[in-house]
Coordinates of C-alpha atoms and ligand atoms in Angstrom, one line a residue:
M178 CA 0.0 0.0 0.0
Q179 CA 1.4 3.4 -1.0
V180 CA 0.8 6.2 1.5
G181 CA 2.2 9.7 2.2
W182 CA 2.4 12.9 0.3
N183 CA 5.0 11.7 -2.3
T184 CA 2.6 9.1 -3.7
R185 CA 0.1 11.6 -4.9
I186 CA 1.9 15.0 -5.1
V187 CA 4.4 16.0 -7.7
P188 CA 6.2 19.2 -6.6
F189 CA 7.3 21.1 -9.8
G190 CA 9.1 23.9 -7.9
P191 CA 8.7 26.6 -5.4
D192 CA 8.2 29.5 -7.9
I193 CA 5.0 30.4 -9.7
S194 CA 6.9 30.0 -13.0
S195 CA 6.9 26.2 -12.3
A196 CA 3.1 26.2 -12.8
V197 CA 3.9 25.9 -16.5
F198 CA 5.2 22.4 -15.9
A199 CA 1.9 21.3 -14.5
L200 CA 0.2 22.6 -17.6
G201 CA 2.9 20.8 -19.7
F202 CA 1.9 17.6 -17.8
A203 CA -1.7 18.1 -18.9
N204 CA -0.5 18.7 -22.5
R205 CA 1.3 15.4 -22.4
A206 CA -1.8 13.6 -21.2
A207 CA -3.8 15.0 -24.1
M208 CA -1.1 14.0 -26.6
A209 CA -0.4 10.6 -25.1
F210 CA -4.0 9.5 -24.4
G211 CA -6.1 11.7 -26.5
G212 CA -4.0 11.7 -29.7
V213 CA -3.9 15.5 -29.8
Q214 CA -1.2 16.9 -32.1
P215 CA 1.3 19.4 -30.7
G216 CA 0.1 22.9 -31.5
D217 CA -3.6 22.0 -31.9
Y218 CA -4.6 24.3 -29.1
R219 CA -8.3 24.0 -29.6
K220 CA -8.3 20.2 -29.3
M221 CA -5.8 20.6 -26.4
L222 CA -8.3 22.8 -24.6
M223 CA -11.3 20.4 -25.3
Y224 CA -9.4 17.4 -24.1
N225 CA -8.2 19.0 -20.9
K226 CA -11.6 20.7 -20.2
N227 CA -13.5 17.4 -20.7
R228 CA -11.0 14.8 -19.4
I229 CA -8.5 16.3 -17.0
F230 CA -10.2 17.6 -13.9
A231 CA -7.5 20.0 -12.7
F232 CA -8.0 23.3 -10.9
V233 CA -5.7 25.9 -9.4
N234 CA -5.9 26.9 -5.7
A235 CA -4.2 30.3 -5.3
L236 CA -3.3 30.7 -1.6
G237 CA -2.0 34.1 -0.6
D238 CA -1.4 37.3 -2.4
V239 CA -1.9 37.0 -6.2
G240 CA 0.6 39.2 -8.0
T241 CA 0.9 39.9 -11.7
E242 CA 3.0 36.7 -12.4
W243 CA 0.4 34.6 -10.5
A244 CA -2.5 36.2 -12.4
V245 CA -0.7 35.5 -15.8
A246 CA -0.2 31.8 -14.8
A247 CA -3.8 31.5 -13.7
A248 CA -5.0 33.0 -17.0
G249 CA -2.8 30.5 -18.8
A250 CA -4.4 27.7 -16.8
V251 CA -7.8 28.9 -17.9
N252 CA -6.8 28.3 -21.5
W253 CA -6.6 24.6 -20.6
G254 CA -10.0 24.7 -19.0
F255 CA -8.7 24.8 -15.4
P256 CA -10.3 27.4 -13.1
T257 CA -8.6 29.2 -10.3
L258 CA -10.0 29.4 -6.8
A259 CA -8.3 32.0 -4.5
D260 CA -8.5 32.7 -0.8
T261 CA -7.9 36.4 -1.4
D262 CA -10.0 39.2 -2.8
I263 CA -9.0 39.1 -6.5
P264 CA -11.2 40.1 -9.5
E265 CA -13.6 37.2 -10.3
I266 CA -14.5 35.9 -13.7
L267 CA -17.7 34.1 -13.2
P268 CA -19.5 33.6 -16.5
T269 CA -19.1 30.2 -18.1
G270 CA -17.0 30.2 -21.3
I271 CA -13.7 28.5 -21.7
C272 CA -13.9 26.6 -18.4
T273 CA -16.9 24.3 -17.7
Y274 CA -18.2 26.8 -15.1
E275 CA -16.6 29.8 -13.5
H276 CA -13.1 30.8 -14.4
V277 CA -11.9 32.7 -11.3
V278 CA -13.5 32.5 -7.9
A279 CA -12.2 34.7 -5.1
N280 CA -12.5 34.9 -1.3
V281 CA -13.0 31.2 -0.7
P282 CA -12.5 30.2 3.0
H283 CA -10.0 27.5 3.5
D284 CA -12.5 25.1 5.0
E285 CA -14.6 25.3 1.8
I286 CA -11.9 25.4 -0.8
C287 CA -11.8 21.6 -1.5
Q288 CA -15.6 21.3 -1.9
R289 CA -15.8 24.6 -3.9
S290 CA -12.9 23.4 -6.2
V291 CA -14.7 20.1 -6.9
E292 CA -17.9 21.9 -7.6
V293 CA -16.4 24.7 -9.8
R294 CA -14.4 22.2 -11.8
G295 CA -17.5 20.0 -12.4
L296 CA -15.8 17.0 -10.8
K297 CA -18.4 14.3 -10.0
I298 CA -18.4 12.4 -6.7
N299 CA -18.8 8.7 -6.9
V300 CA -19.6 6.7 -3.8
T301 CA -18.2 3.2 -4.3
E302 CA -18.9 1.7 -0.9
I303 CA -22.2 2.1 0.9
D304 CA -21.4 2.0 4.5
I305 CA -24.3 0.2 6.2
P306 CA -24.4 -2.9 8.3
C307 CA -26.9 -4.8 6.0
S308 CA -26.4 -6.4 2.6
F309 CA -27.5 -4.1 -0.2
G310 CA -28.4 -4.5 -3.8
P311 CA -31.2 -5.1 -6.4
A312 CA -31.4 -8.8 -5.3
F313 CA -33.3 -7.7 -2.2
E314 CA -35.7 -5.4 -4.0
G315 CA -38.7 -7.7 -4.0
E316 CA -38.2 -9.0 -0.5
R317 CA -41.1 -8.8 2.0
V318 CA -40.9 -8.2 5.7
R319 CA -43.8 -10.2 7.0
G320 CA -45.5 -10.0 10.5
A321 CA -43.3 -12.6 12.2
D322 CA -40.1 -11.0 11.0
L323 CA -41.2 -7.4 11.8
Y324 CA -39.3 -5.4 14.4
C325 CA -40.8 -1.9 13.8
Q326 CA -42.6 0.1 11.1
M327 CA -43.2 3.7 10.0
G328 CA -46.3 4.8 8.0
G329 CA -48.6 2.4 6.4
G330 CA -51.7 4.0 8.0
K331 CA -50.3 3.5 11.5
T332 CA -48.2 6.7 11.6
Q333 CA -47.5 9.4 9.1
C334 CA -44.6 8.7 6.7
T335 CA -43.7 11.3 4.2
E336 CA -41.0 11.8 1.6
L337 CA -39.9 15.0 -0.1
V338 CA -37.1 15.9 -2.4
K339 CA -36.3 19.6 -2.9
K340 CA -33.6 21.4 -5.0
A341 CA -31.1 23.4 -2.9
E342 CA -28.5 25.9 -3.6
M343 CA -24.9 24.7 -3.6
S344 CA -24.0 26.8 -0.6
E345 CA -27.1 25.8 1.3
I346 CA -26.3 22.1 2.0
E347 CA -23.4 19.9 2.9
D348 CA -22.8 16.8 0.8
A349 CA -23.2 13.5 2.6
K350 CA -24.7 15.1 5.7
V351 CA -27.3 12.8 7.2
E352 CA -29.1 14.1 10.2
L353 CA -31.7 12.3 12.3
V354 CA -34.0 14.5 14.4
G355 CA -35.9 12.4 17.0
K356 CA -35.9 8.8 18.0
D357 CA -34.0 6.0 16.2
I358 CA -34.5 2.3 16.0
G359 CA -32.5 1.8 19.2
D360 CA -35.1 3.8 21.2
L361 CA -37.9 1.4 20.1
K362 CA -38.9 -2.1 21.3
E363 CA -40.2 -4.8 19.1
G364 CA -43.6 -4.1 17.6
D365 CA -43.3 -0.3 18.0
T366 CA -44.3 2.2 15.3
L367 CA -42.7 5.6 14.5
A368 CA -43.6 8.6 12.4
L369 CA -41.0 9.3 9.7
G370 CA -40.2 12.2 7.4
I371 CA -37.5 11.8 4.8
Y372 CA -36.4 15.2 3.5
I373 CA -33.7 15.2 0.9
Q374 CA -32.1 18.3 -0.5
I375 CA -30.2 18.0 -3.8
A376 CA -27.9 20.6 -5.3
G377 CA -26.4 20.3 -8.7
R378 CA -25.3 22.6 -11.6
E379 CA -27.6 20.7 -13.9
F380 CA -30.3 19.9 -11.4
Q381 CA -33.8 21.3 -12.2
D382 CA -37.0 21.6 -10.2
D383 CA -38.6 19.2 -12.6
F384 CA -36.3 16.5 -11.5
E385 CA -37.5 16.5 -7.9
P386 CA -40.4 14.1 -8.3
I387 CA -38.2 11.7 -10.3
M388 CA -35.6 11.6 -7.5
E389 CA -38.3 11.3 -4.9
R390 CA -39.7 8.2 -6.6
Q391 CA -36.3 6.5 -6.5
I392 CA -36.6 6.3 -2.7
H393 CA -38.9 3.4 -3.1
H394 CA -36.6 1.0 -4.9
L395 CA -33.4 2.2 -3.2
I396 CA -34.7 1.6 0.3
N397 CA -35.9 -1.8 -0.9
Y398 CA -32.3 -2.6 -1.9
I399 CA -31.5 -2.9 1.8
Q400 CA -31.8 -6.5 3.0
G401 CA -34.4 -6.8 5.7
V402 CA -36.0 -3.4 5.0
M403 CA -39.2 -3.0 2.9
H404 CA -40.7 0.1 1.4
I405 CA -44.2 0.5 0.0
G406 CA -45.9 3.6 -1.4
Q407 CA -44.7 7.1 -2.0
R408 CA -45.2 10.8 -1.2
D409 CA -47.3 11.1 2.0
I410 CA -48.5 7.5 2.1
S411 CA -45.2 5.7 2.4
W412 CA -44.6 2.6 4.6
V413 CA -41.3 1.4 5.8
R414 CA -41.0 -2.0 7.6
V415 CA -37.8 -3.0 9.3
S416 CA -37.1 -6.7 10.1
K417 CA -35.6 -8.2 13.3
A418 CA -32.7 -9.5 11.2
A419 CA -31.8 -6.0 10.0
V420 CA -32.0 -4.6 13.6
D421 CA -29.8 -7.5 14.8
K422 CA -27.2 -6.5 12.2
G423 CA -27.2 -2.9 13.6
F424 CA -29.5 -1.2 11.1
T425 CA -30.5 2.4 12.1
L426 CA -32.6 5.0 10.4
K427 CA -29.5 7.0 9.5
D428 CA -28.7 4.1 7.1
L429 CA -31.6 5.2 4.9
G430 CA -29.9 8.5 4.4
V431 CA -26.5 6.9 3.8
V432 CA -28.1 4.7 1.1
L433 CA -30.0 7.6 -0.6
H434 CA -26.9 9.8 -0.6
A435 CA -24.7 7.2 -2.2
K436 CA -27.2 5.9 -4.8
F437 CA -28.2 9.4 -5.9
H438 CA -24.5 10.1 -6.6
Q439 CA -24.0 6.8 -8.3
D440 CA -27.1 6.7 -10.4
F441 CA -27.6 10.4 -11.2
Q442 CA -24.0 11.6 -11.5
K443 CA -24.9 13.9 -14.4
I444 CA -27.3 16.1 -12.4
V445 CA -26.3 15.6 -8.8
D446 CA -23.5 17.4 -7.0
K447 CA -24.5 17.4 -3.4
V448 CA -27.1 15.4 -1.4
Q449 CA -28.1 16.2 2.2
V450 CA -30.7 14.0 4.0
T451 CA -32.7 14.9 7.1
L452 CA -34.9 12.3 8.8
Y453 CA -37.6 13.4 11.2
T454 CA -39.3 11.0 13.6
N455 CA -41.0 13.5 16.0
P456 CA -44.7 13.5 15.0
E457 CA -44.8 17.4 15.0
D458 CA -41.8 17.6 12.7
V459 CA -43.2 14.9 10.4
D460 CA -46.6 16.8 10.3
K461 CA -44.8 20.0 9.4
L462 CA -42.9 18.3 6.6
T463 CA -46.1 16.6 5.4
E464 CA -48.0 19.9 5.2
R465 CA -45.1 21.4 3.1
A466 CA -44.9 18.3 1.0
R467 CA -48.6 18.3 0.2
A468 CA -48.3 21.9 -1.2
E469 CA -45.4 20.8 -3.3
Y470 CA -47.3 17.7 -4.7
K471 CA -50.2 20.0 -5.5
T472 CA -48.0 22.3 -7.5
R473 CA -46.4 19.4 -9.4
D474 CA -49.7 17.8 -10.2
E475 CA -51.1 21.1 -11.5
R476 CA -48.3 21.4 -14.1
V477 CA -50.2 19.0 -16.4
D478 CA -53.6 20.4 -15.5
T479 CA -54.1 22.4 -18.7
M480 CA -52.7 19.8 -21.0
T481 CA -54.9 17.2 -22.8
D482 CA -54.0 13.8 -24.3
E483 CA -54.9 15.2 -27.7
D484 CA -52.2 17.9 -27.3
V485 CA -49.3 15.4 -27.5
D486 CA -48.4 12.6 -29.9
T487 CA -46.2 10.9 -27.3
F488 CA -47.1 9.2 -24.0
Y489 CA -44.5 7.7 -21.6
S490 CA -44.1 4.3 -20.1
C491 CA -43.2 3.6 -16.5
T492 CA -41.9 0.2 -15.7
L493 CA -40.3 1.1 -12.4
C494 CA -42.7 -1.2 -10.5
Q495 CA -41.9 -4.3 -12.5
S496 CA -39.6 -5.5 -9.7
F497 CA -42.8 -6.2 -7.6
A498 CA -45.3 -6.7 -10.4
P499 CA -43.4 -8.1 -13.5
S500 CA -46.2 -7.8 -16.0
H501 CA -47.3 -4.3 -14.9
V502 CA -46.8 -1.4 -17.3
C503 CA -47.9 2.1 -16.6
A504 CA -48.6 4.3 -19.6
V505 CA -48.7 7.9 -18.5
S506 CA -50.5 10.5 -20.5
P507 CA -51.1 14.2 -19.6
E508 CA -54.7 13.2 -18.5
R509 CA -53.7 10.0 -16.8
T510 CA -51.0 10.3 -14.2
G511 CA -49.1 7.3 -13.0
L512 CA -51.3 5.3 -10.6
C513 CA -48.9 5.9 -7.7
G514 CA -49.5 9.6 -8.0
A515 CA -45.8 10.3 -8.0
Y516 CA -45.2 10.4 -11.8
N517 CA -47.1 12.6 -14.3
W518 CA -46.4 13.1 -18.0
M519 CA -44.0 15.9 -17.3
D520 CA -42.1 13.9 -14.8
C521 CA -41.8 10.9 -17.1
K522 CA -40.5 13.3 -19.9
A523 CA -37.9 14.7 -17.5
S524 CA -36.9 11.3 -16.3
F525 CA -36.3 10.2 -19.9
E526 CA -34.1 13.2 -20.5
I527 CA -32.0 12.3 -17.5
N528 CA -31.9 8.6 -18.3
P529 CA -32.7 7.7 -21.9
T530 CA -32.4 4.0 -21.2
G531 CA -34.4 4.1 -18.0
P532 CA -37.9 3.0 -17.0
N533 CA -39.7 6.0 -18.7
Q534 CA -39.6 5.5 -22.4
P535 CA -41.5 7.6 -25.0
I536 CA -44.4 5.8 -26.6
K537 CA -45.7 7.1 -29.9
K538 CA -49.5 7.1 -29.6
G539 CA -49.9 6.0 -33.2
K540 CA -53.4 5.3 -34.6
V541 CA -56.3 6.0 -32.2
L542 CA -58.1 2.6 -32.1
D543 CA -60.9 3.8 -29.7
E544 CA -61.3 7.4 -28.9
V545 CA -63.8 6.9 -26.1
L546 CA -62.2 4.1 -24.2
G547 CA -58.7 5.5 -25.0
R548 CA -57.0 2.8 -26.9
F549 CA -53.9 3.5 -29.0
E550 CA -52.0 1.3 -31.5
G551 CA -48.6 2.5 -30.3
V552 CA -49.4 1.9 -26.7
D553 CA -50.7 -1.7 -27.4
E554 CA -47.5 -2.5 -29.3
F555 CA -45.4 -1.2 -26.4
L556 CA -47.5 -3.0 -23.8
K557 CA -47.1 -6.3 -25.6
S558 CA -43.3 -6.1 -25.5
A559 CA -42.9 -4.4 -22.1
S560 CA -45.2 -6.9 -20.4
K561 CA -43.3 -9.8 -22.1
G562 CA -46.6 -10.9 -23.8
A563 CA -48.7 -10.9 -20.7
H564 CA -51.0 -8.2 -22.0
E565 CA -52.1 -7.5 -25.5
S566 CA -54.0 -4.3 -25.1
Y567 CA -55.6 -1.9 -22.5
N568 CA -57.7 1.2 -22.4
F569 CA -56.7 4.5 -20.8
Y570 CA -60.2 5.7 -19.9
S571 CA -62.1 2.6 -18.8
M572 CA -62.2 0.4 -15.7
V573 CA -65.0 -1.8 -17.1
N574 CA -63.3 -2.8 -20.5
A575 CA -59.7 -4.0 -20.4
P576 CA -58.5 -1.4 -17.9
M577 CA -54.8 -0.6 -17.4
T578 CA -52.7 -2.9 -15.3
T579 CA -52.4 -2.2 -11.6
C580 CA -49.5 -2.6 -9.3
G581 CA -49.4 -2.5 -5.5
C582 CA -48.2 1.1 -5.4
C583 CA -51.5 2.7 -6.5
E584 CA -52.8 5.5 -4.4
C585 CA -56.5 4.4 -4.9
I586 CA -58.4 1.5 -6.3
A587 CA -61.7 2.0 -8.1
A588 CA -64.3 -0.8 -8.2
M589 CA -67.7 -1.2 -10.0
L590 CA -70.8 -1.1 -7.8
P591 CA -73.4 -2.6 -10.2
T592 CA -76.5 -2.2 -8.0
C593 CA -75.8 1.5 -7.7
N594 CA -74.9 1.7 -11.5
G595 CA -71.8 3.5 -10.3
V596 CA -68.3 3.1 -9.1
M597 CA -66.5 3.6 -5.8
T598 CA -62.8 4.3 -5.0
V599 CA -60.8 3.8 -1.9
G600 CA -57.4 5.3 -1.0
R601 CA -54.6 3.5 0.8
D602 CA -55.1 5.7 3.9
Y603 CA -58.6 4.3 4.6
S604 CA -58.4 0.9 6.3
G605 CA -62.2 0.2 6.8
E606 CA -64.7 -1.8 4.8
T607 CA -66.0 -0.6 1.4
P608 CA -69.2 -1.3 -0.6
S609 CA -67.2 -3.5 -2.9
G610 CA -67.0 -6.0 0.0
M611 CA -63.3 -5.6 0.2
K612 CA -60.9 -3.3 2.1
F613 CA -58.1 -1.5 0.3
T614 CA -55.5 -4.2 1.3
T615 CA -57.7 -7.0 -0.1
L616 CA -58.4 -5.2 -3.3
A617 CA -54.7 -4.5 -3.8
G618 CA -53.9 -8.1 -3.1
V619 CA -56.5 -9.4 -5.5
M620 CA -55.6 -7.1 -8.5
G621 CA -52.4 -5.3 -7.6
G622 CA -49.8 -7.7 -9.1
G623 CA -49.8 -6.4 -12.6
A624 CA -53.1 -7.7 -13.7
S625 CA -55.7 -5.9 -15.9
S626 CA -58.9 -6.7 -14.0
P627 CA -62.2 -5.6 -15.6
G628 CA -64.3 -3.8 -13.1
F629 CA -61.3 -2.6 -11.1
V630 CA -58.5 -0.2 -11.7
G631 CA -55.7 1.5 -9.7
H632 CA -55.3 5.2 -10.1
S633 CA -53.9 8.3 -8.4
K634 CA -55.9 10.6 -6.3
F635 CA -55.2 13.4 -8.7
N636 CA -56.5 11.3 -11.6
I637 CA -60.0 11.3 -10.1
T638 CA -60.6 14.9 -11.2
Q639 CA -58.7 14.7 -14.4
K640 CA -61.1 15.1 -17.4
K641 CA -60.5 11.7 -18.8
F642 CA -61.1 9.7 -15.6
I643 CA -63.1 6.6 -16.6
V644 CA -64.7 8.7 -19.3
G645 CA -65.3 5.6 -21.3
D646 CA -67.6 4.4 -18.5
G647 CA -69.4 7.6 -18.0
G648 CA -66.7 9.7 -16.2
L649 CA -66.5 11.2 -12.7
L650 CA -70.3 11.4 -12.4
R651 CA -70.3 7.6 -11.9
M652 CA -68.6 8.1 -8.5
V653 CA -71.1 7.1 -5.8
W654 CA -68.8 6.3 -2.8
M655 CA -65.4 7.2 -1.5
P656 CA -64.0 7.3 2.1
K657 CA -64.6 10.6 3.8
I658 CA -60.9 11.3 4.3
L659 CA -60.3 11.2 0.5
K660 CA -63.5 13.1 -0.3
D661 CA -62.5 15.9 2.1
E662 CA -59.0 16.0 0.7
I663 CA -60.1 16.6 -2.9
R664 CA -63.5 18.2 -2.2
D665 CA -62.8 21.5 -4.0
R666 CA -61.6 19.7 -7.1
L667 CA -64.5 17.3 -7.1
N668 CA -66.9 20.2 -6.9
A669 CA -65.1 22.1 -9.6
R670 CA -65.0 19.2 -12.0
G671 CA -68.7 18.3 -11.1
E672 CA -69.7 21.8 -12.0
E673 CA -67.9 21.5 -15.4
L674 CA -70.1 18.4 -15.9
G675 CA -73.3 20.4 -14.9
V676 CA -73.7 19.1 -11.3
K677 CA -73.3 21.5 -8.4
N678 CA -71.8 20.4 -5.1
F679 CA -71.0 17.0 -6.5
A680 CA -68.9 16.1 -3.4
D681 CA -72.0 16.2 -1.3
M682 CA -73.7 13.6 -3.5
I683 CA -70.9 11.0 -3.0
A684 CA -71.6 8.6 -0.2
D685 CA -69.0 7.7 2.3
E686 CA -68.6 5.3 5.3
T687 CA -70.8 7.6 7.5
V688 CA -73.7 6.8 5.1
G689 CA -72.9 3.1 4.7
I690 CA -70.4 0.4 3.7
T691 CA -72.6 -1.7 1.5
E692 CA -74.4 -1.0 -1.7
D693 CA -77.8 -1.6 0.0
E694 CA -77.0 0.9 2.7
I695 CA -76.0 3.7 0.4
M696 CA -78.6 3.2 -2.4
P697 CA -81.5 5.0 -0.6
W698 CA -79.2 7.9 0.2
L699 CA -78.1 8.2 -3.4
Q700 CA -81.7 8.2 -4.5
E701 CA -82.5 10.9 -2.0
K702 CA -79.7 13.0 -3.4
N703 CA -80.8 12.2 -7.0
H704 CA -77.2 11.1 -7.8
P705 CA -76.5 11.4 -11.6
A706 CA -75.2 7.8 -11.9
L707 CA -78.7 6.5 -11.2
S708 CA -80.0 7.9 -14.4
M709 CA -77.0 7.0 -16.6
D710 CA -76.8 4.1 -19.1
S711 CA -76.3 0.8 -17.4
L712 CA -72.7 0.4 -16.4
I713 CA -72.6 -3.3 -17.3
G714 CA -74.1 -2.7 -20.8
Ligands
LIG1464 FE1 -44.1 4.1 -12.4 FE2 -46.6 3.3 -12.4 FE3 -44.9 2.4 -10.5 FE4 -45.7 4.9 -10.4 S1 -47.0 3.1 -10.2 S2 -43.6 4.3 -10.2 S3 -45.9 5.4 -12.6 S4 -44.8 2.0 -12.7

């Protein structure tokens, strides 16, 4: 093993004139490894700018000779960072980012140099006590193995990714505010808020939901830890085996930091993770997160499926449901609620070979039910032949496939000539005769089950929601918690369809939990579904 300064540092000389030897060294690299010919200054610059991640740290007074040497280094694409007050050259041009940055404190100069030069950090070892990798992604933590859990309807569990300024966060900082696993006993529950801040020269606000959706599979990579759901309906289950190995909640942050750097090197420069377990802190984060989710959802509010000729696939959930294929259009967001058309588009830009591929709509095979030739072709190949075709706007005829991540599941209620939907956060009985968990178990493994469909909360009030079966006015029952959450949007969409105060016409568990119980109430309210064409044809 080689250690010590001499291994890595080549001193060229004590005078500033020696800096020229360092640049000569870079020239040699370009000529030896890049085939650049002597004198071809343009190619020399391009090679060094793109391949040799050097920078100059000017410590102490910068005189004329130093300034000249730094200007020379800039011609190789190498920026200067100084600890003194010298004139800065900030716009991007010859160097990848800034050319000369002044007044950098010593304790920040390494991090700033890495950042200004555009050097990317790669985390090669993920320092957690459990095994880690895609092999553990589909693993379940069942009752007998469970040590503790967060979310899943028992406590609040929320995830939020936000863009941060470079100076605002510290890379690799993982902070836990509140109790950790060591403070719990077997069978306990805990609230959890996972707040991730990401800074990056190329990072855009549009990338936040994409990074947030990665939390699901990355946490599932940890052996003995299971993650379900997303946004403010997440659920983390930790096994006894993981706790025995020494797993703590901070390990979630260690994993997320490392994998975000590894998998999204192009757009990520710094990642800071804060984990909250005090219920008040989690509630505060949840309130903020819900406002963010709303803003994201509304970005596609004015778009229609007819506006675009390309939809996007999402096959992220195939690790749990191998034949499941989400097709995401402007008017049908992903059924987990975490991905809309814009998010899939941005995800494809970041990772052109990833799970979100463009799908040319092609010929419209059925305008009302929402069937497209291009989507069917894609579906056949992406589901490995398990599905031939499905419809975007129907739950009765060949509905889209559903995976276990869906925010809500809608089901037909034939006696009421309508439909109901139930969200993951309602654990009671429903008029379909099944609770959410039973419904998800029955049709959540990637099947297309006529009469049922998984969908996002936001999708309920999108204009194309089950429009092939009569649309939103078919909705006769939903849990009160969901109805109250989207009440304004239900009423607004109802009014567009000619029905005032539509939310007040939808029954909930306080009215009844069977079709027979809610039917007289619907009749009394003169619910529009009762006078529609028969749902079962
Ligand atoms: Fe993608 Fe659909 Fe899974 Fe959401 S539910 S992550 S849109 S495959």
